[in-house]
Each structure stands twice: as structure tokens, then as C-alpha cells.
């Protein structure tokens, strides 16, 4: 599988946050931020240069497009990937890092193209918010699992079973490897575009993007057991009203909101 790399130059950190959100809606699933530089990655077959060009024109940003081979990604990540430590609760590291001491849960993630290493604000907030939930013997759904990091953490926190779903082949391959490396035997991985309606969940995790979450909110609501909790992220503070409206329309109560940079994470609950 080949990937397209789009590099934007000259933007601010605030612009990066907005551009990442827009690119995620287009199907980009890997990002690397630098000083006034943003690199975004998407499968070659999903790349639409017209949409990227329109985004660049609106934001008055120069950009370049290049084709990269799948096998080049590991070396790139190994040069830049650093462990992520979230207080005393959890750490996310690669196999080539030294073990992180004095944390309750340590997760080993092989750094590949899949989104979700804990570095991005949305994943970081999801992990933080999970720390306050009781996963003991719970039935959990991780919708848009990416690397599988949230599904793996859910099992480490005592979940009875976890269904992890993603529609990207690269993500599924990466998540499968990470699940095995973390001995997460209670996690069931599935490649799918939509969520099946044959099971009810105690906790639903969805760290994707605004459009996918809004489109699937009616299904998410139907999957909730009585008293179910929902954690949602992958969208900006400017999307708060849209998320709250979708929760209300589907009879899911709004519980709380946390913010990191321009990104937010919302907790909801079955009414």
C-alpha cells in the first residue's frame, strides 16, 4: 500500500489544529507536526488533491505532495516518537523505549501510520477521561480504534470484553500487532465501515472526527445499555454546539467537557 504525504508550510500551531481536523474529515489518518510545518498522510487511493488545494487556498498556505512507500514510515516514527506519560495513570511507549516506571498502566504501541499514540490532544484527553471511569467487567466499544491504544487500555482497566472497529486496513494491521504485544486477549478487532447493532455496551469510546461521529450518533445511542457512558473526541471547541445538539437529539445526556489546545473531549451518558 502506498501513501501520499502532503506538507504544509508557514502556518501557526493554531492553524495546524484546524487543518488537522479538516484533513481528518478527508480521510487523512497520520500527522506529524513541526515548527511551522505539518505533514499529513493518506492512502493513495483516497487522496483528493482538489479538496486539499481548496483547503490550502482558503488558509493561504503553500503545500507540497509526494508519494511515500509504506516501509519508510517506521524509520520516520522511530526518529521522532517519544513516550507519552499521563500522570501516574498511564504511559504509551514503543518497544524500543525503556519501560516507564511509576505508572498504573503501560501500553506498548508500535509507531506506524495509524492515528493514536497519545501524542495528539484528542487521544491524550481520551486516556485522561478514561482514568475516571470504572471498566471492571464492562462491555466496551472502541469505534475508530486506530492503533488500538484505547481498546488495550480498556482491557488493562478490567473490561470484560472490548470490540475495536476501524475502516482502515493499515490501522487494523497495526492494531492487531499492538493488541498481541500487550496481551489484550479480550479485545476483538473488526474492519468495518459501520457499527453492527447486535450488541449493547456499557462504555463507548469514539475518537474519530466530527462528521463520522455525527453520522453515527443514532447508532451509538441504540448501542447503549441503561446507564451507559460515552467518551467522544476528534473535534474542535468550535464543534461543541454540534456535538451537544446531536447528543440531545439522540437522548444522550451531556455530562462534561475538557479542552486541550483547540480540541475537546465530551463525556455523555444514557438518560
GROMACS .gro file of C-alpha atoms in nm:
model
  271
    1UNK     CA    1   0.000   0.000   0.000
    2UNK     CA    2   0.132   0.346  -0.091
    3UNK     CA    3   0.064   0.669   0.094
    4UNK     CA    4   0.051   1.032  -0.010
    5UNK     CA    5   0.231   1.287   0.206
    6UNK     CA    6   0.100   1.643   0.199
    7UNK     CA    7   0.325   1.901   0.363
    8UNK     CA    8   0.200   2.247   0.463
    9UNK     CA    9   0.450   2.522   0.543
   10UNK     CA   10   0.433   2.855   0.725
   11UNK     CA   11   0.125   2.801   0.941
   12UNK     CA   12   0.088   2.865   1.314
   13UNK     CA   13   0.019   2.598   1.579
   14UNK     CA   14  -0.343   2.719   1.599
   15UNK     CA   15  -0.382   2.680   1.222
   16UNK     CA   16  -0.236   2.328   1.250
   17UNK     CA   17  -0.516   2.226   1.486
   18UNK     CA   18  -0.784   2.340   1.243
   19UNK     CA   19  -0.609   2.194   0.938
   20UNK     CA   20  -0.567   1.854   1.108
   21UNK     CA   21  -0.939   1.843   1.187
   22UNK     CA   22  -1.030   1.924   0.827
   23UNK     CA   23  -0.781   1.673   0.683
   24UNK     CA   24  -0.910   1.402   0.917
   25UNK     CA   25  -1.255   1.456   0.768
   26UNK     CA   26  -1.098   1.394   0.425
   27UNK     CA   27  -0.955   1.058   0.534
   28UNK     CA   28  -0.603   1.156   0.640
   29UNK     CA   29  -0.501   0.932   0.932
   30UNK     CA   30  -0.141   1.021   1.012
   31UNK     CA   31   0.007   1.356   1.111
   32UNK     CA   32   0.349   1.489   1.206
   33UNK     CA   33   0.381   1.844   1.341
   34UNK     CA   34   0.698   2.054   1.342
   35UNK     CA   35   0.795   2.419   1.368
   36UNK     CA   36   0.557   2.586   1.118
   37UNK     CA   37   0.536   2.254   0.932
   38UNK     CA   38   0.260   1.995   0.914
   39UNK     CA   39   0.290   1.663   0.734
   40UNK     CA   40  -0.030   1.467   0.673
   41UNK     CA   41  -0.064   1.115   0.531
   42UNK     CA   42  -0.343   0.939   0.343
   43UNK     CA   43  -0.378   0.624   0.134
   44UNK     CA   44  -0.302   0.697  -0.230
   45UNK     CA   45  -0.643   0.568  -0.342
   46UNK     CA   46  -0.827   0.805  -0.105
   47UNK     CA   47  -0.634   1.121  -0.194
   48UNK     CA   48  -0.835   1.408  -0.345
   49UNK     CA   49  -0.599   1.688  -0.446
   50UNK     CA   50  -0.888   1.918  -0.529
   51UNK     CA   51  -1.008   1.922  -0.169
   52UNK     CA   52  -0.655   1.971  -0.037
   53UNK     CA   53  -0.595   2.256  -0.282
   54UNK     CA   54  -0.918   2.426  -0.174
   55UNK     CA   55  -0.810   2.397   0.191
   56UNK     CA   56  -0.469   2.545   0.109
   57UNK     CA   57  -0.622   2.836  -0.083
   58UNK     CA   58  -0.869   2.920   0.195
   59UNK     CA   59  -0.586   2.928   0.451
   60UNK     CA   60  -0.335   3.091   0.211
   61UNK     CA   61  -0.078   2.817   0.269
   62UNK     CA   62   0.179   2.665   0.033
   63UNK     CA   63   0.187   2.285   0.022
   64UNK     CA   64   0.369   2.001  -0.150
   65UNK     CA   65   0.254   1.649  -0.238
   66UNK     CA   66   0.478   1.341  -0.251
   67UNK     CA   67   0.434   0.965  -0.272
   68UNK     CA   68   0.585   0.752   0.005
   69UNK     CA   69   0.624   0.377   0.045
   70UNK     CA   70   0.471   0.201   0.344
   71UNK     CA   71   0.803   0.063   0.468
   72UNK     CA   72   0.954   0.411   0.509
   73UNK     CA   73   0.716   0.502   0.792
   74UNK     CA   74   0.880   0.304   1.074
   75UNK     CA   75   1.216   0.480   1.043
   76UNK     CA   76   1.043   0.817   1.037
   77UNK     CA   77   0.849   0.745   1.355
   78UNK     CA   78   1.144   0.595   1.540
   79UNK     CA   79   1.332   0.923   1.496
   80UNK     CA   80   1.053   1.133   1.646
   81UNK     CA   81   0.837   0.908   1.864
   82UNK     CA   82   0.875   0.979   2.237
   83UNK     CA   83   0.694   0.808   2.526
   84UNK     CA   84   0.374   0.977   2.643
   85UNK     CA   85   0.319   0.983   3.018
   86UNK     CA   86  -0.022   1.084   3.154
   87UNK     CA   87   0.043   1.148   3.521
   88UNK     CA   88   0.070   0.836   3.733
   89UNK     CA   89  -0.216   0.677   3.538
   90UNK     CA   90  -0.075   0.562   3.205
   91UNK     CA   91   0.222   0.569   2.970
   92UNK     CA   92   0.231   0.494   2.599
   93UNK     CA   93   0.570   0.391   2.460
   94UNK     CA   94   0.725   0.197   2.175
   95UNK     CA   95   0.909  -0.133   2.212
   96UNK     CA   96   1.243   0.041   2.162
   97UNK     CA   97   1.185   0.268   2.466
   98UNK     CA   98   1.286   0.180   2.820
   99UNK     CA   99   0.993   0.080   3.046
  100UNK     CA  100   0.820   0.374   3.214
  101UNK     CA  101   0.824   0.347   3.591
  102UNK     CA  102   0.564   0.455   3.846
  103UNK     CA  103   0.257   0.441   3.621
  104UNK     CA  104  -0.050   0.225   3.672
  105UNK     CA  105  -0.085   0.117   3.309
  106UNK     CA  106   0.187   0.091   3.046
  107UNK     CA  107   0.088   0.043   2.681
  108UNK     CA  108   0.332  -0.057   2.408
  109UNK     CA  109   0.241   0.085   2.067
  110UNK     CA  110   0.443   0.011   1.755
  111UNK     CA  111   0.468   0.351   1.586
  112UNK     CA  112   0.325   0.322   1.238
  113UNK     CA  113   0.084   0.523   1.027
  114UNK     CA  114  -0.222   0.459   1.243
  115UNK     CA  115  -0.358   0.752   1.440
  116UNK     CA  116  -0.350   0.726   1.819
  117UNK     CA  117  -0.021   0.718   2.008
  118UNK     CA  118  -0.125   0.952   2.287
  119UNK     CA  119   0.071   1.244   2.142
  120UNK     CA  120  -0.229   1.415   1.989
  121UNK     CA  121  -0.452   1.616   2.222
  122UNK     CA  122  -0.761   1.408   2.144
  123UNK     CA  123  -0.602   1.073   2.237
  124UNK     CA  124  -0.438   1.231   2.541
  125UNK     CA  125  -0.774   1.362   2.665
  126UNK     CA  126  -0.950   1.031   2.599
  127UNK     CA  127  -0.692   0.849   2.813
  128UNK     CA  128  -0.721   1.111   3.088
  129UNK     CA  129  -1.100   1.082   3.093
  130UNK     CA  130  -1.087   0.703   3.092
  131UNK     CA  131  -0.893   0.720   3.418
  132UNK     CA  132  -1.209   0.834   3.599
  133UNK     CA  133  -1.432   0.554   3.466
  134UNK     CA  134  -1.491   0.207   3.609
  135UNK     CA  135  -1.421  -0.050   3.336
  136UNK     CA  136  -1.442  -0.355   3.563
  137UNK     CA  137  -1.622  -0.635   3.372
  138UNK     CA  138  -1.774  -0.378   3.137
  139UNK     CA  139  -1.862  -0.442   2.771
  140UNK     CA  140  -1.679  -0.174   2.572
  141UNK     CA  141  -1.683  -0.046   2.212
  142UNK     CA  142  -1.384   0.142   2.067
  143UNK     CA  143  -1.517   0.295   1.745
  144UNK     CA  144  -1.232   0.412   1.520
  145UNK     CA  145  -0.967   0.223   1.714
  146UNK     CA  146  -0.662   0.336   1.511
  147UNK     CA  147  -0.361   0.187   1.687
  148UNK     CA  148  -0.588   0.011   1.937
  149UNK     CA  149  -0.447   0.212   2.227
  150UNK     CA  150  -0.784   0.289   2.390
  151UNK     CA  151  -0.911  -0.067   2.348
  152UNK     CA  152  -0.592  -0.202   2.505
  153UNK     CA  153  -0.619   0.044   2.793
  154UNK     CA  154  -0.984  -0.055   2.848
  155UNK     CA  155  -0.879  -0.418   2.896
  156UNK     CA  156  -0.594  -0.318   3.127
  157UNK     CA  157  -0.855  -0.133   3.335
  158UNK     CA  158  -1.057  -0.452   3.373
  159UNK     CA  159  -1.306  -0.454   3.086
  160UNK     CA  160  -1.474  -0.790   3.035
  161UNK     CA  161  -1.471  -0.756   2.656
  162UNK     CA  162  -1.381  -0.485   2.404
  163UNK     CA  163  -1.496  -0.459   2.041
  164UNK     CA  164  -1.248  -0.248   1.842
  165UNK     CA  165  -1.360  -0.126   1.499
  166UNK     CA  166  -1.184   0.065   1.222
  167UNK     CA  167  -1.238   0.103   0.848
  168UNK     CA  168  -0.869   0.142   0.755
  169UNK     CA  169  -0.666  -0.165   0.660
  170UNK     CA  170  -0.338  -0.017   0.783
  171UNK     CA  171  -0.497   0.065   1.121
  172UNK     CA  172  -0.638  -0.285   1.154
  173UNK     CA  173  -0.296  -0.442   1.083
  174UNK     CA  174  -0.127  -0.208   1.329
  175UNK     CA  175  -0.393  -0.256   1.598
  176UNK     CA  176  -0.370  -0.634   1.562
  177UNK     CA  177   0.005  -0.618   1.628
  178UNK     CA  178  -0.036  -0.383   1.924
  179UNK     CA  179  -0.315  -0.592   2.077
  180UNK     CA  180  -0.092  -0.900   2.061
  181UNK     CA  181   0.209  -0.716   2.203
  182UNK     CA  182   0.001  -0.603   2.500
  183UNK     CA  183  -0.161  -0.946   2.558
  184UNK     CA  184  -0.503  -0.785   2.517
  185UNK     CA  185  -0.685  -1.114   2.465
  186UNK     CA  186  -1.028  -0.968   2.549
  187UNK     CA  187  -1.014  -0.726   2.254
  188UNK     CA  188  -1.194  -0.833   1.935
  189UNK     CA  189  -1.081  -0.645   1.626
  190UNK     CA  190  -1.302  -0.587   1.323
  191UNK     CA  191  -1.261  -0.397   0.998
  192UNK     CA  192  -1.592  -0.226   0.924
  193UNK     CA  193  -1.738   0.100   0.795
  194UNK     CA  194  -2.030   0.099   1.038
  195UNK     CA  195  -2.115  -0.038   1.380
  196UNK     CA  196  -2.321  -0.358   1.400
  197UNK     CA  197  -2.640  -0.343   1.605
  198UNK     CA  198  -2.620  -0.690   1.755
  199UNK     CA  199  -2.470  -0.595   2.092
  200UNK     CA  200  -2.520  -0.342   2.373
  201UNK     CA  201  -2.235  -0.164   2.551
  202UNK     CA  202  -2.162  -0.022   2.895
  203UNK     CA  203  -1.897   0.219   2.766
  204UNK     CA  204  -1.848   0.354   2.413
  205UNK     CA  205  -1.526   0.526   2.308
  206UNK     CA  206  -1.509   0.720   1.979
  207UNK     CA  207  -1.205   0.929   1.891
  208UNK     CA  208  -1.253   0.988   1.518
  209UNK     CA  209  -1.374   1.316   1.366
  210UNK     CA  210  -1.682   1.532   1.383
  211UNK     CA  211  -1.858   1.413   1.067
  212UNK     CA  212  -1.820   1.041   1.142
  213UNK     CA  213  -1.940   1.086   1.499
  214UNK     CA  214  -2.242   1.294   1.396
  215UNK     CA  215  -2.335   1.042   1.126
  216UNK     CA  216  -2.315   0.754   1.371
  217UNK     CA  217  -2.471   0.916   1.677
  218UNK     CA  218  -2.813   0.749   1.622
  219UNK     CA  219  -2.644   0.409   1.606
  220UNK     CA  220  -2.427   0.487   1.910
  221UNK     CA  221  -2.743   0.575   2.105
  222UNK     CA  222  -2.906   0.242   2.012
  223UNK     CA  223  -2.599   0.051   2.131
  224UNK     CA  224  -2.614   0.192   2.485
  225UNK     CA  225  -2.711  -0.022   2.778
  226UNK     CA  226  -2.910   0.154   3.052
  227UNK     CA  227  -2.667   0.383   3.232
  228UNK     CA  228  -2.404   0.359   2.954
  229UNK     CA  229  -2.126   0.618   2.933
  230UNK     CA  230  -1.983   0.765   2.613
  231UNK     CA  231  -1.650   0.940   2.555
  232UNK     CA  232  -1.617   1.134   2.229
  233UNK     CA  233  -1.325   1.328   2.079
  234UNK     CA  234  -1.165   1.416   1.747
  235UNK     CA  235  -1.323   1.760   1.707
  236UNK     CA  236  -1.259   2.125   1.791
  237UNK     CA  237  -1.404   2.361   2.052
  238UNK     CA  238  -1.595   2.527   1.767
  239UNK     CA  239  -1.783   2.196   1.724
  240UNK     CA  240  -1.916   2.193   2.081
  241UNK     CA  241  -2.268   2.306   1.990
  242UNK     CA  242  -2.298   2.048   1.710
  243UNK     CA  243  -2.195   1.765   1.942
  244UNK     CA  244  -2.429   1.876   2.221
  245UNK     CA  245  -2.718   1.908   1.974
  246UNK     CA  246  -2.651   1.555   1.843
  247UNK     CA  247  -2.640   1.414   2.197
  248UNK     CA  248  -2.970   1.585   2.284
  249UNK     CA  249  -3.139   1.472   1.961
  250UNK     CA  250  -3.049   1.112   2.039
  251UNK     CA  251  -3.149   1.127   2.407
  252UNK     CA  252  -2.792   1.106   2.536
  253UNK     CA  253  -2.721   1.334   2.830
  254UNK     CA  254  -2.424   1.573   2.828
  255UNK     CA  255  -2.203   1.511   3.134
  256UNK     CA  256  -1.881   1.710   3.095
  257UNK     CA  257  -1.625   1.861   2.858
  258UNK     CA  258  -1.249   1.900   2.876
  259UNK     CA  259  -1.030   2.103   2.642
  260UNK     CA  260  -0.666   2.079   2.533
  261UNK     CA  261  -0.542   2.342   2.287
  262UNK     CA  262  -0.835   2.382   2.045
  263UNK     CA  263  -0.953   2.020   2.081
  264UNK     CA  264  -1.224   1.893   2.315
  265UNK     CA  265  -1.336   1.563   2.464
  266UNK     CA  266  -1.701   1.520   2.565
  267UNK     CA  267  -1.849   1.274   2.812
  268UNK     CA  268  -2.212   1.173   2.767
  269UNK     CA  269  -2.443   0.930   2.937
  270UNK     CA  270  -2.762   0.738   2.871
  271UNK     CA  271  -3.063   0.932   3.005
   0.00000   0.00000   0.00000
